[in-house]
Coordinates of C-alpha atoms in Angstrom, one line a residue:
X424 CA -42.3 -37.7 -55.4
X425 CA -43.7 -33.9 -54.8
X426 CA -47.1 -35.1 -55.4
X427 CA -47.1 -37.6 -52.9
X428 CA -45.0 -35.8 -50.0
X429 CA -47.8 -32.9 -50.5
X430 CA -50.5 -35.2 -50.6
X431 CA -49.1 -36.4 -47.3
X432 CA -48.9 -33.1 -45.9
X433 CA -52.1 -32.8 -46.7
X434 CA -53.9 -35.7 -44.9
X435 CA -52.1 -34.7 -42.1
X436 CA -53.3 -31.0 -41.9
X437 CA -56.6 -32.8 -42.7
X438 CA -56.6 -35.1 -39.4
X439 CA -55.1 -32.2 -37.5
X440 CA -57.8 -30.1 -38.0
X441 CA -60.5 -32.7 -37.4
X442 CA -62.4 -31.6 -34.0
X443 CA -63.1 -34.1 -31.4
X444 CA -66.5 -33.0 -29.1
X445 CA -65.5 -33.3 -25.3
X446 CA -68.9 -34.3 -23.6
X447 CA -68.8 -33.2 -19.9
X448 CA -71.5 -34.9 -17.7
X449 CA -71.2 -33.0 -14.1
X450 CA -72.8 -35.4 -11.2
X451 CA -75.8 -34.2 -9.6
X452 CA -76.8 -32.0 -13.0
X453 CA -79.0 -32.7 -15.4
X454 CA -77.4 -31.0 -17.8
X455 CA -74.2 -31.4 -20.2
X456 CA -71.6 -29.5 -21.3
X457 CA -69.8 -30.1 -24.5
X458 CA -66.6 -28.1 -26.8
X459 CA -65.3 -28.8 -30.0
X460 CA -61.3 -28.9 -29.8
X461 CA -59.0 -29.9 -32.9
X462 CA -56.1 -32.5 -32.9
X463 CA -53.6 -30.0 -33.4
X464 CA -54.9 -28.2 -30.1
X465 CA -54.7 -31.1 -28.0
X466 CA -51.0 -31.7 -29.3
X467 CA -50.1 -28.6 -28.6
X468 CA -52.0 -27.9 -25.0
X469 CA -50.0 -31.4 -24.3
X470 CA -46.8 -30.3 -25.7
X471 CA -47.4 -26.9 -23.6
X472 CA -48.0 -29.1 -20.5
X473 CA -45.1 -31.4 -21.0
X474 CA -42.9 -28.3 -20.9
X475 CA -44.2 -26.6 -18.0
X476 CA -43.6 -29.6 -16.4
X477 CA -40.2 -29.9 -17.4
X478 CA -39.0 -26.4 -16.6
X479 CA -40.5 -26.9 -12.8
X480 CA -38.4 -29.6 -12.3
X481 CA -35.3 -28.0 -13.9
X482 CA -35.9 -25.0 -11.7
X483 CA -36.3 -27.7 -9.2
X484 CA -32.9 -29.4 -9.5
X485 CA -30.8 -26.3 -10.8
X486 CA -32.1 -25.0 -7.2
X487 CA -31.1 -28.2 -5.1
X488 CA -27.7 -28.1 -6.7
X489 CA -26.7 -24.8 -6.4
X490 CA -27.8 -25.2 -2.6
X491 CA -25.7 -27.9 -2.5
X492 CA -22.8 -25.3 -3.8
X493 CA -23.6 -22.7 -1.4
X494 CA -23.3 -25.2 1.8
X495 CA -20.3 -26.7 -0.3
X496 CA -19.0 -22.8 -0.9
X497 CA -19.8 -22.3 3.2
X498 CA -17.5 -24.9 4.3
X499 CA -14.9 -23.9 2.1
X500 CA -14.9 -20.6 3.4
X501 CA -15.8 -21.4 7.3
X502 CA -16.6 -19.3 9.6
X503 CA -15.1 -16.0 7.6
X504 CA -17.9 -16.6 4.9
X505 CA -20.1 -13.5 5.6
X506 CA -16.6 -11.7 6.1
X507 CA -15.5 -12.0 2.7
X508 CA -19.1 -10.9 1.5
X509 CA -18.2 -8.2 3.7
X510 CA -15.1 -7.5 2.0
X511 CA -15.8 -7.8 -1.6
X512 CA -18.6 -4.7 -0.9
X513 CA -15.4 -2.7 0.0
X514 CA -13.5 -3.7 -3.5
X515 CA -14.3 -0.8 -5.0
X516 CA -13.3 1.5 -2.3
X517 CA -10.1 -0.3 -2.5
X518 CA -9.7 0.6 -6.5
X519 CA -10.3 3.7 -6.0
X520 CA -7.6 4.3 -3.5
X521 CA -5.2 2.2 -4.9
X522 CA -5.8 4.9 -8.2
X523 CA -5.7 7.8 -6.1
X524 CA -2.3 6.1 -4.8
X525 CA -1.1 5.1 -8.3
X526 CA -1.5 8.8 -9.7
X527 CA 0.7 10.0 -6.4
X528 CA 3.5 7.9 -6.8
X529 CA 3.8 8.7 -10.4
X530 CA 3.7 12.0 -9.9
X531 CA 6.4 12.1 -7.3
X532 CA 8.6 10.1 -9.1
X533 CA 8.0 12.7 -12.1
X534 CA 9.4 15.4 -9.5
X535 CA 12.1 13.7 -8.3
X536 CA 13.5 13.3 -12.1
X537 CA 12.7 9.5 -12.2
X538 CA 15.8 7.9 -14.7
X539 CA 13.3 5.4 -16.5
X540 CA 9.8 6.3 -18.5
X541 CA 9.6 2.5 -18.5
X542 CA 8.5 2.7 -15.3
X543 CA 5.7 5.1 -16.1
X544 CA 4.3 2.3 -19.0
X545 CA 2.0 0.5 -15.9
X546 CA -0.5 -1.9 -17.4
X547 CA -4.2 -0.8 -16.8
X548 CA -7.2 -2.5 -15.1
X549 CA -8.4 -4.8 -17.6
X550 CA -4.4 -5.8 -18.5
X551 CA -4.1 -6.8 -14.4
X552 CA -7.4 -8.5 -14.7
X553 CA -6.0 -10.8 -17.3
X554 CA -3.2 -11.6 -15.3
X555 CA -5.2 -12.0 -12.2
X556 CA -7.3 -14.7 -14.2
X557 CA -4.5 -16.6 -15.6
X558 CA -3.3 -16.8 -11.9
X559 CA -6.4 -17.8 -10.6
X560 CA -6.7 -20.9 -13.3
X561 CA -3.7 -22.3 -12.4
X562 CA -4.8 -22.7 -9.2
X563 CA -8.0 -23.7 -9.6
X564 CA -6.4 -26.7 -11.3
X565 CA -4.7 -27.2 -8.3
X566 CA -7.3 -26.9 -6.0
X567 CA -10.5 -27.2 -7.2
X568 CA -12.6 -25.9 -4.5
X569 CA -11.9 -22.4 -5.9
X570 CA -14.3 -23.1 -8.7
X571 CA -17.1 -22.7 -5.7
X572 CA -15.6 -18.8 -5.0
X573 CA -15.1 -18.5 -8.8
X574 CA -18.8 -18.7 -9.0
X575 CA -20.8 -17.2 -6.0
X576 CA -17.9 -14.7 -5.0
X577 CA -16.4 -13.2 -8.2
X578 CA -16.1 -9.8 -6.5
X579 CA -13.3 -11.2 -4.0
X580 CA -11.5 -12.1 -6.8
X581 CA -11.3 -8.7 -8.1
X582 CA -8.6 -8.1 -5.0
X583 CA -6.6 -10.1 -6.9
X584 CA -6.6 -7.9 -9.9
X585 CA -5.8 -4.5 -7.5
X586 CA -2.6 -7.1 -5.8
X587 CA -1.4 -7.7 -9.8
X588 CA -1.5 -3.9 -10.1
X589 CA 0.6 -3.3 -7.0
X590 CA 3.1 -6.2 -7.7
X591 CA 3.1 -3.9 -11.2
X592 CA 3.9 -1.0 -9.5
X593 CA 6.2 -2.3 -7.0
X594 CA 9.4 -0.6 -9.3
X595 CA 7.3 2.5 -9.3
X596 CA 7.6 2.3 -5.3
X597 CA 11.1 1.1 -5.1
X598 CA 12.6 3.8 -7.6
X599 CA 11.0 6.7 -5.4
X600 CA 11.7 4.6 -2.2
X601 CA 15.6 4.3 -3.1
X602 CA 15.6 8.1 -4.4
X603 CA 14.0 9.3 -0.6
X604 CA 16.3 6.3 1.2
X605 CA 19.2 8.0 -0.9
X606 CA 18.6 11.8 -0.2
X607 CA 17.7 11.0 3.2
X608 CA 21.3 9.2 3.9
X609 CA 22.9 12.4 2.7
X610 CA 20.8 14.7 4.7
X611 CA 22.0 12.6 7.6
X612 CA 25.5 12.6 6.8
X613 CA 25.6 15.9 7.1
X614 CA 25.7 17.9 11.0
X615 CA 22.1 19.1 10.9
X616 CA 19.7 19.3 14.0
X617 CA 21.0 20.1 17.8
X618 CA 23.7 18.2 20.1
X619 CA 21.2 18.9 22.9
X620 CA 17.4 17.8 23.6
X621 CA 17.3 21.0 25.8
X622 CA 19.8 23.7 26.6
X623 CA 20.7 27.2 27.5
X624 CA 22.0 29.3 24.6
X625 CA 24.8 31.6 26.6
X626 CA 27.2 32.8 23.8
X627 CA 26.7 33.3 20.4
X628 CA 28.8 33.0 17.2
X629 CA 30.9 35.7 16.2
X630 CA 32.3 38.5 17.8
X631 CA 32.5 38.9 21.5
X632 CA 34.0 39.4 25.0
X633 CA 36.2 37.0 26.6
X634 CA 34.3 35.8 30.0
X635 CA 37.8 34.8 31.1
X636 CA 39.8 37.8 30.4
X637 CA 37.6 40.6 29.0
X638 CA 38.8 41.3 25.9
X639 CA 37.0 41.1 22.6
X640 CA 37.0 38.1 20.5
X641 CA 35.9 35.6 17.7
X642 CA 34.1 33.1 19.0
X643 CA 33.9 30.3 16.7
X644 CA 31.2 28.4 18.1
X645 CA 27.9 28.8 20.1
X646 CA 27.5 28.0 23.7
X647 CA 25.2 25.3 25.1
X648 CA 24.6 24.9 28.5
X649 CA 23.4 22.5 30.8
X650 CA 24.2 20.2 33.8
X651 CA 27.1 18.0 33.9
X652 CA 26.8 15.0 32.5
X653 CA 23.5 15.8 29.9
X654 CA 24.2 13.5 26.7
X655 CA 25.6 14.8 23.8
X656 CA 24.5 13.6 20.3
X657 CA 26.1 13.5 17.1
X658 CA 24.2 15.8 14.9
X659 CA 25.4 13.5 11.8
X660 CA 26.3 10.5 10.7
X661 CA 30.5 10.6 10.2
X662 CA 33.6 9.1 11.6
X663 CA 35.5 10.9 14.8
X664 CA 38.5 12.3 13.6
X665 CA 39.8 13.3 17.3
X666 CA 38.8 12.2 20.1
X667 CA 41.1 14.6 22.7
X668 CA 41.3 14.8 26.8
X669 CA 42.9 18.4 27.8
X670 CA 42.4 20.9 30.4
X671 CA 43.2 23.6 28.0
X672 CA 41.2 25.3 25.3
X673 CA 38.3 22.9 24.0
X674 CA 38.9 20.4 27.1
X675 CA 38.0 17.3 26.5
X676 CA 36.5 17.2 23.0
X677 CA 35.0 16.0 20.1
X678 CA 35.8 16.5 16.1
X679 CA 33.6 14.0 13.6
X680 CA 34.0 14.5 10.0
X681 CA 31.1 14.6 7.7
X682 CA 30.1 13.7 3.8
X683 CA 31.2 16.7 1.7
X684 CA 34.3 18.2 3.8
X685 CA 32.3 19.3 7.0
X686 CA 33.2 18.7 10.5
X687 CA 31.5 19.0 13.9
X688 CA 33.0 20.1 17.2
X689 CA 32.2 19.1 20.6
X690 CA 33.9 20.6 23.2
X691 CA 34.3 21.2 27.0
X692 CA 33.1 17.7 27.9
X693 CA 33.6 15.6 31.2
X694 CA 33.4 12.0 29.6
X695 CA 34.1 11.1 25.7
X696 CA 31.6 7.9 24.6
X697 CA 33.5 7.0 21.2
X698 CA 37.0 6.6 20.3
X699 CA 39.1 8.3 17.0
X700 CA 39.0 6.7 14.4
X701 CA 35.3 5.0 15.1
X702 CA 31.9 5.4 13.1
X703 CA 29.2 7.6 14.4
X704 CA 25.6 7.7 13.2
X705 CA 23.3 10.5 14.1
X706 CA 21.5 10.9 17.6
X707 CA 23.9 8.7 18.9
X708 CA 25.4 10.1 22.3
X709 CA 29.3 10.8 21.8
X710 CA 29.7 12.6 24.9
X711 CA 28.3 14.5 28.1
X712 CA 28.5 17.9 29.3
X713 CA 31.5 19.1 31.3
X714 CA 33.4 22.0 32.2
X715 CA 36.8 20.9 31.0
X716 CA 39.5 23.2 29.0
X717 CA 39.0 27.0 29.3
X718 CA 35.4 27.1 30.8
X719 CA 33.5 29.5 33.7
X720 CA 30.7 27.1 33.9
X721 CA 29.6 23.8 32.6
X722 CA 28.3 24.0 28.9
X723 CA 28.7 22.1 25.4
X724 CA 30.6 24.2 23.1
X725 CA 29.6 23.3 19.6
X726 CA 30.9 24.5 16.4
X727 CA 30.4 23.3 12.3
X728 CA 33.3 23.5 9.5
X729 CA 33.5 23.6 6.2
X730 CA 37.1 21.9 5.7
X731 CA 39.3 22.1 8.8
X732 CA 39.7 25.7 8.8
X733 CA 36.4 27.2 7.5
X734 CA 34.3 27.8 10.7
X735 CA 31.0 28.7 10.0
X736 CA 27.7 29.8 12.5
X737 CA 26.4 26.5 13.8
X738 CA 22.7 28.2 14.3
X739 CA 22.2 28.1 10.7
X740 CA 22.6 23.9 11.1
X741 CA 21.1 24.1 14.6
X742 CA 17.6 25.2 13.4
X743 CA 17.6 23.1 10.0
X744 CA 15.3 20.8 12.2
X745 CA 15.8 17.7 9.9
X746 CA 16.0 14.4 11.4
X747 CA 16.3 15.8 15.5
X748 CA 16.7 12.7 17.7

């Protein structure tokens, strides 16, 4: 069985290398040309042919179809095509903020004492590009025109990797959201900023003399003035715990009560806005400026306590500057 499969090989390596004489005759000359070529030659020049052939009209077809994709891809996309090759040029400018961002918030929520590591464990890029491809197969087999932007625009896909990362960090953004939203409430509960846009500072807390009868006295409060009927804002969000009309003392007045035991006074007014009993928010106007109660001249006169009794300087609220209306 050896013998003869080699003595086929044999006869076949013999024909291949027989060499056929190629006579070539050109018209008009009187002389010939001739070459020697083997069988295995021509098979293989053929062979070589064949295949040159073959990958022309490959490249041919593989060059049709993917115009037929592009066109296909340009419809899908309209008249925003360009845009979104416009776009996914930018994608990395876009990572690179969205990093910058990332590193920020964690930080901040680091120095504002943020109650949960967990929230520091965010998956990285290659985790949110998993995700972003699972998404985008179940859509594509919904909708199988994505497979067009799957293949010719795989950069504007990459967006939806950097979206899975913010969906990721959106607990990141709402822990340090709600810690701000919290701290600013309370900053706002609390009588900081001034009862006037604009005003005339005439007396000053502490120790002074009457301008009605002469004599030295505690004044408990600073004095504001300005025209009648200039609006008067609460400097914090509270409930009015009197509401009073008098022509003695204060006049017609204001008290609010704060968060954490502080009240705010506003006295001396012509017209009172809000009623006792009702809930104020900060900046809103309460009252105007009179001359009502134990006055010379028109003028808010404003005062800050710590518990009912506890009058404190109202400058050192006045100048806080948090929040002004």
């Amino acid at each position: 069985m050896e013998k003869m499969i080699k003595k086929r090989i044999d006869q076949v390596k013999e024909k291949g290398h027989q060499r056929l004489t190629v006579l070539l005759i050109p018209h008009g000359f009187d002389k010939s040309f001739h070459f020697q070529i083997s069988i295995f030659t021509i098979f293989f020049l053929v062979g070589l042919l064949f295949a040159i052939v073959g990958i022309a009209v490959l490249g041919i077809v593989r060059y049709n179809n993917t115009r037929i994709q592009i066109n296909a891809l340009a419809s899908v996309y309209g008249k925003y095509f360009d845009e979104y090759i416009e776009y996914s040029e930018k994608l990395g400018d876009i990572r690179d903020d969205f990093a910058s961002l990332n590193e920020n918030l964690q930080e901040v929520h680091s120095l504002i004492d943020g109650e949960s590591d967990e929230l520091l464990k965010l998956p990285d890029e290659s985790d949110s590009e998993d995700l972003a491809a699972t998404e985008l197969k179940v859509e594509e087999a919904v909708d199988k025109d994505l497979m067009l932007g799957r293949s010719y625009l795989s950069e504007i896909y990459g967006y939806r990797s950097v979206r899975v990362s913010m969906e990721k960090n959106k607990a990141l953004v709402d822990s340090v959201f709600s810690f701000l939203d919290s701290r600013y409430g309370i900053m706002n509960s609390l009588p900081f900023g001034e009862p006037l846009l604009s005003y005339n500072l005439t007396s000053y807390y502490g120790m002074r003399r009457s301008p009605t009868f002469g004599y030295m006295e505690f004044h408990d409060g600073v004095d504001l003035a300005n025209v009648p009927g200039t609006d008067i804002a609460a400097t914090g969000d509270g409930r009015v715990y009197r509401a009073i009309y008098s022509n003695r003392g204060y006049g017609n007045h204001i008290v609010i009560a704060h968060a954490n035991g502080y009240y705010s006074l506003y006295g001396h007014c012509t017209s009172l806005k809000v009623r006792e009993g009702e809930y104020v928010h900060k900046g809103q106007r309460i009252a105007t400026v009179g001359a009502t109660g134990n006055v010379t001249g028109p003028h808010l006169h404003y005062e800050v306590w710590i518990g009912e009794s506890n009058r404190t300087d109202p400058m050192d609220y006045m100048k806080v500057g948090f929040g002004q209306y």
